Each structure stands twice: as C-alpha cells, then as structure tokens.
C-alpha cells in the first residue's frame, strides 16, 4: 500500500515525517486550488531550508507572462511567444521564532511531523512538535484551504501551544518578501515538458491607502494585473502587531499550555488588464477579505466543508473491495475538481494549478480527458470550459489564416490566450485533431445537457468554424477515388509526426463535419433566430453543408485489408516495429533519448492513437476489429504519455479483458500518488485524472451515449464487490450501483428516462 | 545589358559612379578571395558613410565562433551549437585626409568614381577624383588583389596625385581599429538563411616584438587562433610614418602632380588551435610579409596575373555570339575558383568567402554543384575538397550513433567542424541524401582522375561508411515485397519534408551501395594493402557486401504507373498542386510567407529534386520518361533555391529543348550579377556558379562519363556560333570546340584516348 494511504480512512492522505526525496512530489500532491488560483503543498517555511525546499509556487489560472520564443532557425507562422503562468507571491509563507531560533526542519528538533490532506473536506492539516536549540518546545497545528465560496481566498489557521513559560515567541506572516522566488526550475533542464523560469516575472508595489495589506502585481510584459491582499488576526488581541518589510509580526510572551491562534486570510483578486483599475480592484478584494475575516476561519471552513460535501454528493465514486484504490480514486476526482476554471474565460491546464509543468497551458487534454467528468457530474463547469474555447475563437480564426486556410478556425495546440504557444510544430500545430476534439466535446455537451441555447450559439459557431478548417486543409484526392484526405498532420501519438491520413484525426474530422452539418440543419429546420444570426454573421453558405457531408461520407480511413488492421496513418505499416523489449529501461521516455527522426521511423506509440479513436466511437467498430487493433497497437505502446493508460484500460473493459482493465486502471488511478511518470513534482497529470473517472464510468460502467440514450455495459474486476457512481443527464441525476451480479439504476432527480443495460431497455422513474 | 558589363571587354566588370542601392550587392560581386580568406568589395572608407556602408567583412575560411543554438523546445539529438564564420579585422581599411577633410563619398565632391573587377587578372581597381570642401583635389587609384601565390596575403596599392601644391595630405592605414565591426546583419532579419551577427566574436591583442605590425586574434569560444599582420611602404621614403592606435599614418606636404604611392601587404595567417604557437605563427607570417614586401606590389601583381592566366588556360569557357553572357560566365568561374579551400582541411562554403550568408557553412552544394568544375579543370582542388570530408568522417560516425544507427557515418547537413549545425532537422539532418551526394562525388573523382590511391584509402572509407548508414537507416519492407525503403527523410526539395522514399535519396543510396560494393570488391580483387587495412580497421564484414547489393537491387523507387510519372516520394501525388500562377509575386520565396505545413501539404518544389536524380543518372531513364517528368515537375517548381535553374537548364539540353535550356542558362549565368534571388548582398550563390559551368559542359556540351568513357552530345542555343572549353580527364587535357555544325575535340596533353561524340567513337591522339 502506498505510504500516503492508510487503512484508517478512505478519504485522507497522510504524510508522516518528512522525506527530502518526497518533498517535491508531495508539494504537488498536497496542492490546493479552486480553478482561480492554486498553491503548492510546500511547507510554510520552505524557502529557508534547502533540503525541504523545492517550489512554493502559487499560481493564478491564466496569469501569465510572455517572452519571444527563440528559434535556431525561424520559419513563417511559427508561434511567436511563450505564454508562461508565473508564480506569484506565496501568501502562505510563515516564520515562527522562539528565543530567536527561527523554526525550520533543520534547526532544533522536530517530532511527530504529520500532514494530512482530507479529500472529503478539502483541507490540508500539518502538525508537529518543535524543540528549539535551547530545549524549549512548541506544538504547532496549521490548517489551510483554498476556498470555493470565496474563489479569491486562501485561509490559514495556525495554532501554537508552548510547553514553556515566558519564552519569546515571534510569528511573522509575510505577504511578499520581494525576493526572488523559488521555482520548479532551479536545476537546468532540457526536458521539453518544462519551461525554465529563473526570474521573477512580475513587478509589485504595496498599496498603502487600504485597511488591509495589499499588493498590486503586474506582469513584466503581458500587462496583466492582480491585487494580492492579506488580513491576519491573532487570538490574543492584546498583542499588537508590527508591520515591517511587507510582513506583519507578533511578539508573544509564552504561557505554558496556552494556545495562540493566528488566522490568516490571503486573497488573490481576479486578473485585470488595465492598471487604472487597480484602486477599484484593491477595494473590492479588501472588502471580500473583510467579509471573510468577519466570518472567521472556523466559519469559513464550515462553509468550505459544506461545499465539498455537495461536490462529493454528486461526484463521488465508491469502490467496495479495494480501499487503497478508493482513496487514490478520490484523490483524482478531488484534483480534477480543483483544477477547472469556472468563469468561462479560463480553462484547465495540463497540470491544473499544482505546478509549473507545461507552463500552465491548456491542451486537448481538457476536452478529451477532463471534460467528461465535468459533463456528467458538474455540467456548469463543463459549460465554462467550453465557453473558454468560444472566447478564443477569433484567435483560432487568425491562426487558420496564418496556416493559409481561408475559412474556419484552427485552435492552438497549447495556449492560454488563444494564440499558438507550441514552439515545435510537428507536435504542435500539426495536431489539427484538436479542432475535432473540441467539436466532439461541444457535441457531447449539447447531447448530455440538452443545452440547446449553447448549441445554437457558441456551439454552432465552434462546430462550423472547426469543420470549415478541415474542409480547407484537406481535399478530395483523385488518386484515392476522390476520398477526402488530410495530409501532413500529427495524431495524438507524438512518436509519429507529419503523416498523411492519421486515422484518429480523420475520424474526428469526419464527425466534426457531421456535428456541424447536424447543428446547422437543426438551426435551419427550427429557423432558430440566434442560430440564423450566427450563420449570417460568419457568412455561412449552403454549399458548405453539402461539402461537409460529402467530405464526411468520403473520409479516407486507412485500413490494411491483408492484416485486417486499422492503420494509424497511410505509411505506418511501412515502418519497422520498435523493439521495446530490448530497449534499456533507462531509455524511457524515448523522447528524452532518441532523435525525433529515430522515433518517427518506427512503429512505436507514445500513447493511444488509433485505439483512442476506436474507444471514442466504439459502436462503429466490431469487437473483433477492436480486439485485433488493440493487440497490435498495445504491443509497441510505451505509455510515455500519461494520456495513454486510461484509454487502454477502458478499451480492455470494452473487450471484456477485465484483468488487463484492472491493471491499467491501477496504474491510472495511482499514477501521481506513485509518481509513475517520474515527474509528478512538476504537477499532477490532470488528463490522467480525468482518465481515472472515465475508466470507472466508461470503462467498468461501460457507459456510452448512443442515439441520445445512455447505455451501460457494466463489468467489474474480480476483487471488487461494488462500484457506485452518479451521473447527471439532461437535468436528471442517476445513481448507478454495480454489483457482482446485478446493477441498480436509481433516478435521484428529474423526469423519467429510458436507459439501456446491455441490450435491455430500462425505464427509470 | 547589365550595367556592370560593357561592350569593351569580355573580361571586366565595371561600376561607374556609386549607387547606394547597389552598394551591398557590389560588395559581394567585387569580393576577392583565394580559398583561405576573402574580403568583400567594400570601399576602403566604407565604415564612415552610412549610405555607402554595408559590410566590410573579411572572412577566413573555417574561422568560426560558436554559441549554443536556442530552441523553443529541445529534443534529443538536436544540433547543439551554431558554427559561425566571423568577420575578422578588415585589413584594407584606409583613411585619406586632405586639409583635415576626411575623404568619403559624402564629403566634398567625388567625380569619375569607377571600379573595375578584371577577371582575367584577378584585380580590383578603383579610381576617382576627390575635391574636398576647400576646393583642393586629388586623383586616387587603388588596386587590390588577394594572392594565390601567397595565400595569406592581400596586396593593396594606393596612388594619390594631388592637384594642389602644399596641402596637408594624410594617409592612415588601419590594421584593426578595435571597434565593433559593421556586419551583414545591422538590420533585424528573420530570414532563416542569415544568422545575425551583431557583436565582435573575437578578442585581439597587438604583438609588440615584431618588425611588422601584428595582431593575435582569438575567437570568443572556439579557441581558434590567427595572426593578422601588415606592412606598408610609402614611395616617398623621406616621410616618416607614425604608429598610433593600431594604425600607421603619413603626413605629406603635397606637390602638385606628384604621385604618392602606398603599398600595403596585409596578411592573415593560417588558423591554429593553441595560443602557445602564437609567437611562432607570428614570426612565420612576418617572414612571408617581408618576402612579399621585398618583391613589391608590382612584382606580386605580376606573379598573380601569371597565376590567373594559368587558371584561365585550363578553365575558361569561350562563347562566341553573346558577349554579355561571356563576361557573366567568366565571372562565375572566377568566383568558383576563388572560393575553394585548398588545404584538404577546409571546404567551400555556400557563399564562398564573399559574405556571411549561411554562416560560412559547407553543404552538399560542394559535391553536387561546385565539385564537377574542379574535377574537370582543377582536379587537385577537387581532391582537397573531398579530403575535407575525410577529415570530418569521425564526426559523421558520431552523428550516426546519435541518430541510433549503429554502423556507418552520417555527414552533417551543414557544418564547418563536422558536427551538425542545422537547427531545423526537417530541412537539415533529415536530408540524409548528403551521404549519397558525397559518395557520388568520391566515385566521380576516382573515375575522372584515375586516382586509385585515394579511392582505395579515403574514398573507400567514405564509401563504406556512407553505405553502412543507409543500410542501418532503411529496411526491407515486407509490405512492399521486400523492397528496400528509406523512411522519414527529406530530399533536395525543401518544400517537401519528412517523407518516405524520396526518389532522389533512394537513387543516391542505391548508387552509394553500388559504389561501396565496387570499391570493396576492387580492393579484395587486387588484395590492395591499404584498402585491406582500411577494411580491417573499420571492421568490414563480407555479409555487408551482400546486404548492400541486395539493398541496391531491391531499392524502392516510387513510380506512378497510371500517369507514367516518376514520383518524388511515396505520398507526393496524394497532395494538391500549388497554384503558382495565382500566388502573388510578393509571396515568393514561399518559405518566407507560408508555414512549413502549408508548403509541405502541396505539390510544389523549391528546386529540382526528381529532375536532379534523372539528370545525374540520365542514362538510366528513357528520353520519354525524362520529358514527362520534366514537364510535370517544372510546372510547380518555384526555383526559390538557387540550386534549381541550372539543373532544369541542363535537363532541357538533354531533352533537346534548346530555347528553354538557353533561357535557364541566362538566369543561371547572370543570377548574381542581376541579383535574381534578391540576396546577392549576403554573398554569391556558389552552387549556382558551379551550375553555370555544368550547364555549359554537361548541358550544352552534353558531356557524361559513361562506362569510363567521356561522351559528348553537344547542342548549342541558336544565337551562339561557337563554344570552347577544356576538360582534364585521367591526366589528359582535352579541348572541345563546339560549332554550329561540328565539334572539334583536341587532345592537348596526355595519352591517346577514345571518346564518344553522340553514338560515334572518336580516337583522340
């Protein structure tokens, strides 16, 4: 059993003692966030001790700085600028001083050090006993949480109980020490997945005319502004605090056994564009802080725990028969929920807000891996996430023009502000499947929620523009009897790049065409005013509709008749198969040890590609076909991407290979807790966490939405006795309890509904 | 007629007046070099006047500095460092002062400004009359040449004739002003063909203990050293010079009509690796300078002109019927001869030594475009050029290992020191055809010169190692009935990248296998000791021989049976044809206006690719096939590369399309003089210059080496009455005079020989 998971609780991760080897990983695992901002699980005093210090990063979703991307050799249309989410001042920082000894894990002696992340409550608690060099002792308990009720706020509660009488105890709460910040990238790294951040990327100024301590923060180059603020309250109101060098401090004469409590409210305002708003934004943040402060830590915590309870009420998945997995699973759902932007303007980065990996960028991960969880448990958040894509549609249009496609939009492969930020186009811009991914998510959202308004407005516009792009990128190839082909693309598998007719991409494009055509036809049929307005505004022409249908019908989907295998792309089978078995273990991930031209020359997969296509549209393939393809592609898939195992696991479920499904699921569910990819220190693998939810519901639950009907084909691994989850579907809440023998479907909310259990119809009311 | 070419002479380029618009281009055209170093045709006072100043660059072949290549996203095996030939101090710099007026084209009034590049003599002459602001005048004549007899030396002769009595004339000769140098890249440029050089990339120190003024120069980071030196002699020995700030100056009291002459000898030593040699190298350069100085400018010039005459004696091509072209043609041969390294350690950069374009790198241009000229006119230089490849073979072996090919060698796509320096692998490392190109050149060299010693030693090793690499990169593809395939490569056409089975590459590899097999068999048959030693040392195994033969036999050469067209690569015909006609003129070259993925997605060629393959092995294709392919590929070739037109011209000759051949040839021969590629300012297009020679000899002369026999199929464009050229072939010198009606072949030197004129055998004795 993983050292963080104990038998005592199915809800709590516990770290006992401190291990320098684990400090970075646990900073990620214990990170708290709420979609607006997040703060890593670093120790309050981390910056002072080398051994226990890694990155204290506090990250605000989409608060990024920018610098030109350097190319050894430039070419037209290359992404121009990095977009890098930057650590902002770390408001949880704290100093405790006893008899002039400053507390850290290397001074004096710390015992009973324990940290607990309570997933149910969304609370991180730390406790320890410290004996300083003079033999005086303190018990310390620190709680912290990032609020959902007040998305701007972090609350921290510090309880210090002295063992000795009359010692000089000092507490210092720092808002911003104005020093360089520790960051992920203290070491040099060539890892393309990490972007070195060595300098502070913002300027800050203290705002003096407010009741609370407030900082105005401004990025170096992107003109993005924020207010950060703080209010502290000491239990012993007789002690006056001092303000100095951006910190508030208290000097306390200890009374043996008498606990001193410090309550801190730290705020990170929303992001704004124009410095002239700073006073107004500062006032607003100050008001929020005061409001929260009036409620007090315990009151805030109560609200927070209520909120978390509501979350778990609709989103929890229970497994009977595997307690370790139960915690691991909840850990994933917890982080997923923490990561998502909730204002329709920001999305969910590949690492959530738990680390600086991938620069805080948004990828296809959102739509294809994380969104399903929200779609079926938190549809409002799902809508916010899709809305973000709508806000960057104009940038996607510009990008399509840069790519010389004169109609439509191409979404950036990785981005915050909508502009392409991938400096390596063969595994960036070439992944035009992102359009189909987003279209698929839009289509699913409308189907699952029944949100026709979104469908006929934002959804319609996205579907039309993405379809148009494919129409412009591809063509009807006379050499293939007029089949519609998409050349020079890269599919999900980044170990194969710049190919023709990647199966996944083509299948997604085919459906993109269909979704767009269906939506347009629905608008025309209903003569929906909003929809008609959109079509008029974007210059829709009926010939486009015909063209999409034709392209969908004639979409080229490469297939090898001889081997009866679906081909990843036109030329994939002309390559040699990589000898995975004889590749030394230390040569993985391959991308760090082989030149791209070496990797591209072989049949070797970083992640599910064709198998993902077959999973997404599993009803379009026979079980035999899926099984053949699965065996073939699995044999040379390295899973060097964290987006891979969950898909192979779900497909194993689909094929009834339950041992395999279980094994993949274990890896999926425990990926970050066990640091399977060896880079959890850089942030959680949010897509894999989404994959965990999908593995449960799509995999073991066998849930699919087919012809507007939810269908379940549940199958449990042999050691599990029961799995229970809930899904929202068109204003209904359905509870699914899968047992060894039977499955129980309960309609908890909403109108009666017909679902399918295997091939049998079930009426829920 | 081009403004530089006048009816008066078939040997001289003349610039009358000075035109700021032309200054950069003419700096390139008037550049002088000798393979060791070169100096651009900048004005002696250039740095002082903005309008007439561009780049004074003096470049020493392979004297380069290095800095890390920055990548937005790194990947394993990427080229690590730039290698950039750096401008060294500009020894031709001169200041003329009259009454305290410093001469430049913007001060006072300059009349009759004229510059002449005498190709026959290898001499640049400048003359003008200058009236200063006080109305005093001087006639000035400056001659300069870069010596072949003393490869270290530039000689400059300045004659100043005053119109006025008793004026104060000052002449200042600067060795190194230690200021920042002007360089190509004063403007920001994104052009991938130029590398910005904004800072001085070397340190210099004055060496005091020598008779002559000497500088020790050391690169910033590559530990490459040089000595630069100078000796000046004023005709009026009564005038004492002063040394100050690295310059020698003379103050002269003018005597009306009495010419003052200053002779300058400026030296650039060879490059050395260890600073501790500097005294020795300095002494050596000083001795050379003294020796040259003792001979005096006129004596040196006489030797130089003799040398040039010898060059023209074997290398000139005469055209009767087109005087402009005659000068243009000679201009190309002149620059070709100037550019080649002659010490077996250095090669010939894409811009020769005339500019900083392409950073002074060596490409396949040498072997495929420039070498034929040397092979047939200056075989010793050809050997030196190939020897360079042998010196970097160990780096090529390392590169093959980096590319995970465990035997053989892969030559760098662009390099000076042998390491890959291309920061964009799809148009760099992916061009593995460079191996086949070098092998082809080695094979040709041995065939043409009969240099068996080279063939069985350096040649053998290169042929084996290049063949081995192809054997390791490719494989026998079962999906193609066991054909040998080479995947994920880029052919010569850089508008199509990362494809499978590029026809050109595969054909070159096929021949590479054959050449290697033939050479190994020759060694085994002769039991040649040197050859056997080589094979033993590199671990040759007889199974390799069988494997090469099998791979050559089964080489996959893509062909479209339906259209009866040779396919550029496996997927080329599945792409749409680029609409060149409707592409705005200002969108060329495409590479500066379209994203690579846009360009790669179409049938569009930057340069000859399949057509080049068919030209090189023209006997392996029927005339009908070549004609079909030619028409097809020509229709979408942009000639955005300067390596294209000559090939299309030669193939037009091959196909009897003489008007077309003539038209391409005009563009080829006058490319730099007319600045057709709009970047002559960055240096001449040396490969195209080689293409000019090939166009004459291979194209109009129809010369081929087939089965060890020289064959000619001469055909002249309609306006030419006679073309005469000479070729060296196995210790023979043959003169070929092609008339309207007949062709005369004369054996000028060497043993009797049989050649073929069309299908007829001719015995020359």
Tab-separated table of C-alpha atoms in Angstrom, chain A residues 69-78 82 190 192 399 402-405 414 422-426 429-430 472-475 477 479-480 485 487-488 498 500 560 562-563 571 573-576 591-598 600-601, chain B residues 69-78 82 190 192 399 402-405 414 422-426 429-430 472-475 477 479-480 485 487-488 498 500 560 562-563 571 573-576 591-598 600-601:
chain	number	residue	atom	x	y	z
A	69	UNK	CA	10.329	32.090	-28.460
A	70	UNK	CA	13.886	31.722	-29.676
A	71	UNK	CA	14.366	29.566	-32.736
A	72	UNK	CA	17.687	28.367	-34.078
A	73	UNK	CA	16.083	28.832	-37.452
A	74	UNK	CA	12.867	30.729	-37.904
A	75	UNK	CA	10.082	29.929	-40.321
A	76	UNK	CA	6.896	31.721	-41.251
A	77	UNK	CA	3.948	31.104	-38.971
A	78	UNK	CA	5.966	29.801	-36.058
A	82	UNK	CA	5.910	31.774	-24.899
A	190	UNK	CA	16.393	20.157	-21.168
A	192	UNK	CA	10.824	19.875	-23.275
A	399	UNK	CA	-4.343	31.032	-36.837
A	402	UNK	CA	-1.702	32.111	-40.877
A	403	UNK	CA	-1.889	28.498	-41.942
A	404	UNK	CA	-3.228	29.701	-45.307
A	405	UNK	CA	-6.652	28.151	-44.792
A	414	UNK	CA	-1.221	24.742	-26.489
A	422	UNK	CA	3.927	25.442	-29.146
A	423	UNK	CA	7.489	26.026	-30.328
A	424	UNK	CA	7.651	22.650	-32.081
A	425	UNK	CA	5.035	22.484	-34.770
A	426	UNK	CA	5.391	18.790	-35.674
A	429	UNK	CA	0.258	22.993	-34.835
A	430	UNK	CA	0.341	19.747	-36.842
A	472	UNK	CA	-9.838	23.876	-46.238
A	473	UNK	CA	-6.905	21.806	-45.008
A	474	UNK	CA	-7.939	18.609	-46.739
A	475	UNK	CA	-9.031	17.816	-50.254
A	477	UNK	CA	-7.796	13.009	-53.563
A	479	UNK	CA	-5.547	9.206	-56.525
A	480	UNK	CA	-7.848	7.665	-53.917
A	485	UNK	CA	-7.739	13.219	-47.190
A	487	UNK	CA	-2.213	15.370	-45.178
A	488	UNK	CA	0.745	16.494	-43.105
A	498	UNK	CA	3.756	14.780	-40.025
A	500	UNK	CA	-0.966	11.648	-44.096
A	560	UNK	CA	-4.919	-2.793	-44.093
A	562	UNK	CA	-4.299	-8.074	-45.579
A	563	UNK	CA	-3.700	-7.899	-41.846
A	571	UNK	CA	2.554	4.879	-44.064
A	573	UNK	CA	2.788	-0.149	-41.553
A	574	UNK	CA	5.721	0.554	-43.823
A	575	UNK	CA	7.858	1.204	-40.797
A	576	UNK	CA	9.714	-1.295	-38.671
A	591	UNK	CA	11.617	11.305	-26.346
A	592	UNK	CA	14.468	12.128	-23.978
A	593	UNK	CA	16.837	9.581	-25.503
A	594	UNK	CA	16.239	9.367	-29.237
A	595	UNK	CA	16.144	11.909	-32.027
A	596	UNK	CA	12.657	12.557	-33.399
A	597	UNK	CA	13.690	11.092	-36.756
A	598	UNK	CA	14.692	7.900	-34.989
A	600	UNK	CA	9.276	8.635	-36.146
A	601	UNK	CA	10.879	5.944	-38.273
B	69	UNK	CA	21.553	27.031	-30.518
B	70	UNK	CA	18.451	28.173	-28.679
B	71	UNK	CA	15.391	26.017	-29.134
B	72	UNK	CA	11.898	26.907	-28.043
B	73	UNK	CA	11.556	23.235	-27.307
B	74	UNK	CA	14.540	20.941	-27.199
B	75	UNK	CA	14.684	17.362	-28.376
B	76	UNK	CA	17.339	14.686	-28.163
B	77	UNK	CA	19.981	14.813	-30.865
B	78	UNK	CA	19.323	18.366	-31.915
B	82	UNK	CA	25.940	27.319	-34.129
B	190	UNK	CA	14.063	36.702	-39.653
B	192	UNK	CA	16.496	31.729	-41.884
B	399	UNK	CA	26.324	11.642	-35.700
B	402	UNK	CA	23.305	9.934	-32.188
B	403	UNK	CA	20.768	9.013	-34.808
B	404	UNK	CA	20.707	5.481	-33.360
B	405	UNK	CA	22.249	3.909	-36.449
B	414	UNK	CA	25.585	21.953	-42.722
B	422	UNK	CA	21.406	22.833	-38.762
B	423	UNK	CA	18.887	23.960	-36.143
B	424	UNK	CA	15.929	22.716	-38.201
B	425	UNK	CA	16.208	18.987	-38.693
B	426	UNK	CA	13.349	18.548	-41.196
B	429	UNK	CA	19.555	16.122	-40.604
B	430	UNK	CA	16.603	14.602	-42.495
B	472	UNK	CA	21.059	0.944	-40.963
B	473	UNK	CA	18.541	3.688	-41.605
B	474	UNK	CA	16.455	1.760	-44.102
B	475	UNK	CA	14.989	-1.706	-44.096
B	477	UNK	CA	9.755	-3.554	-46.270
B	479	UNK	CA	4.604	-4.550	-47.231
B	480	UNK	CA	6.430	-3.772	-50.468
B	485	UNK	CA	12.936	1.604	-48.224
B	487	UNK	CA	11.624	6.456	-44.460
B	488	UNK	CA	11.384	9.847	-42.811
B	498	UNK	CA	9.927	14.145	-43.774
B	500	UNK	CA	9.142	8.125	-47.201
B	560	UNK	CA	3.114	6.067	-60.788
B	562	UNK	CA	-1.131	5.320	-64.244
B	563	UNK	CA	0.387	8.689	-65.075
B	571	UNK	CA	2.874	10.362	-50.969
B	573	UNK	CA	0.974	12.619	-55.749
B	574	UNK	CA	-1.599	12.500	-52.991
B	575	UNK	CA	-1.131	16.209	-52.455
B	576	UNK	CA	-2.756	19.048	-54.271
B	591	UNK	CA	9.444	29.895	-47.335
B	592	UNK	CA	9.248	33.459	-46.110
B	593	UNK	CA	5.469	33.675	-46.494
B	594	UNK	CA	3.921	30.318	-45.700
B	595	UNK	CA	4.136	27.961	-42.763
B	596	UNK	CA	6.104	24.787	-43.469
B	597	UNK	CA	2.938	22.713	-43.011
B	598	UNK	CA	1.265	24.791	-45.681
B	600	UNK	CA	4.627	20.638	-47.343
B	601	UNK	CA	0.966	19.921	-48.000
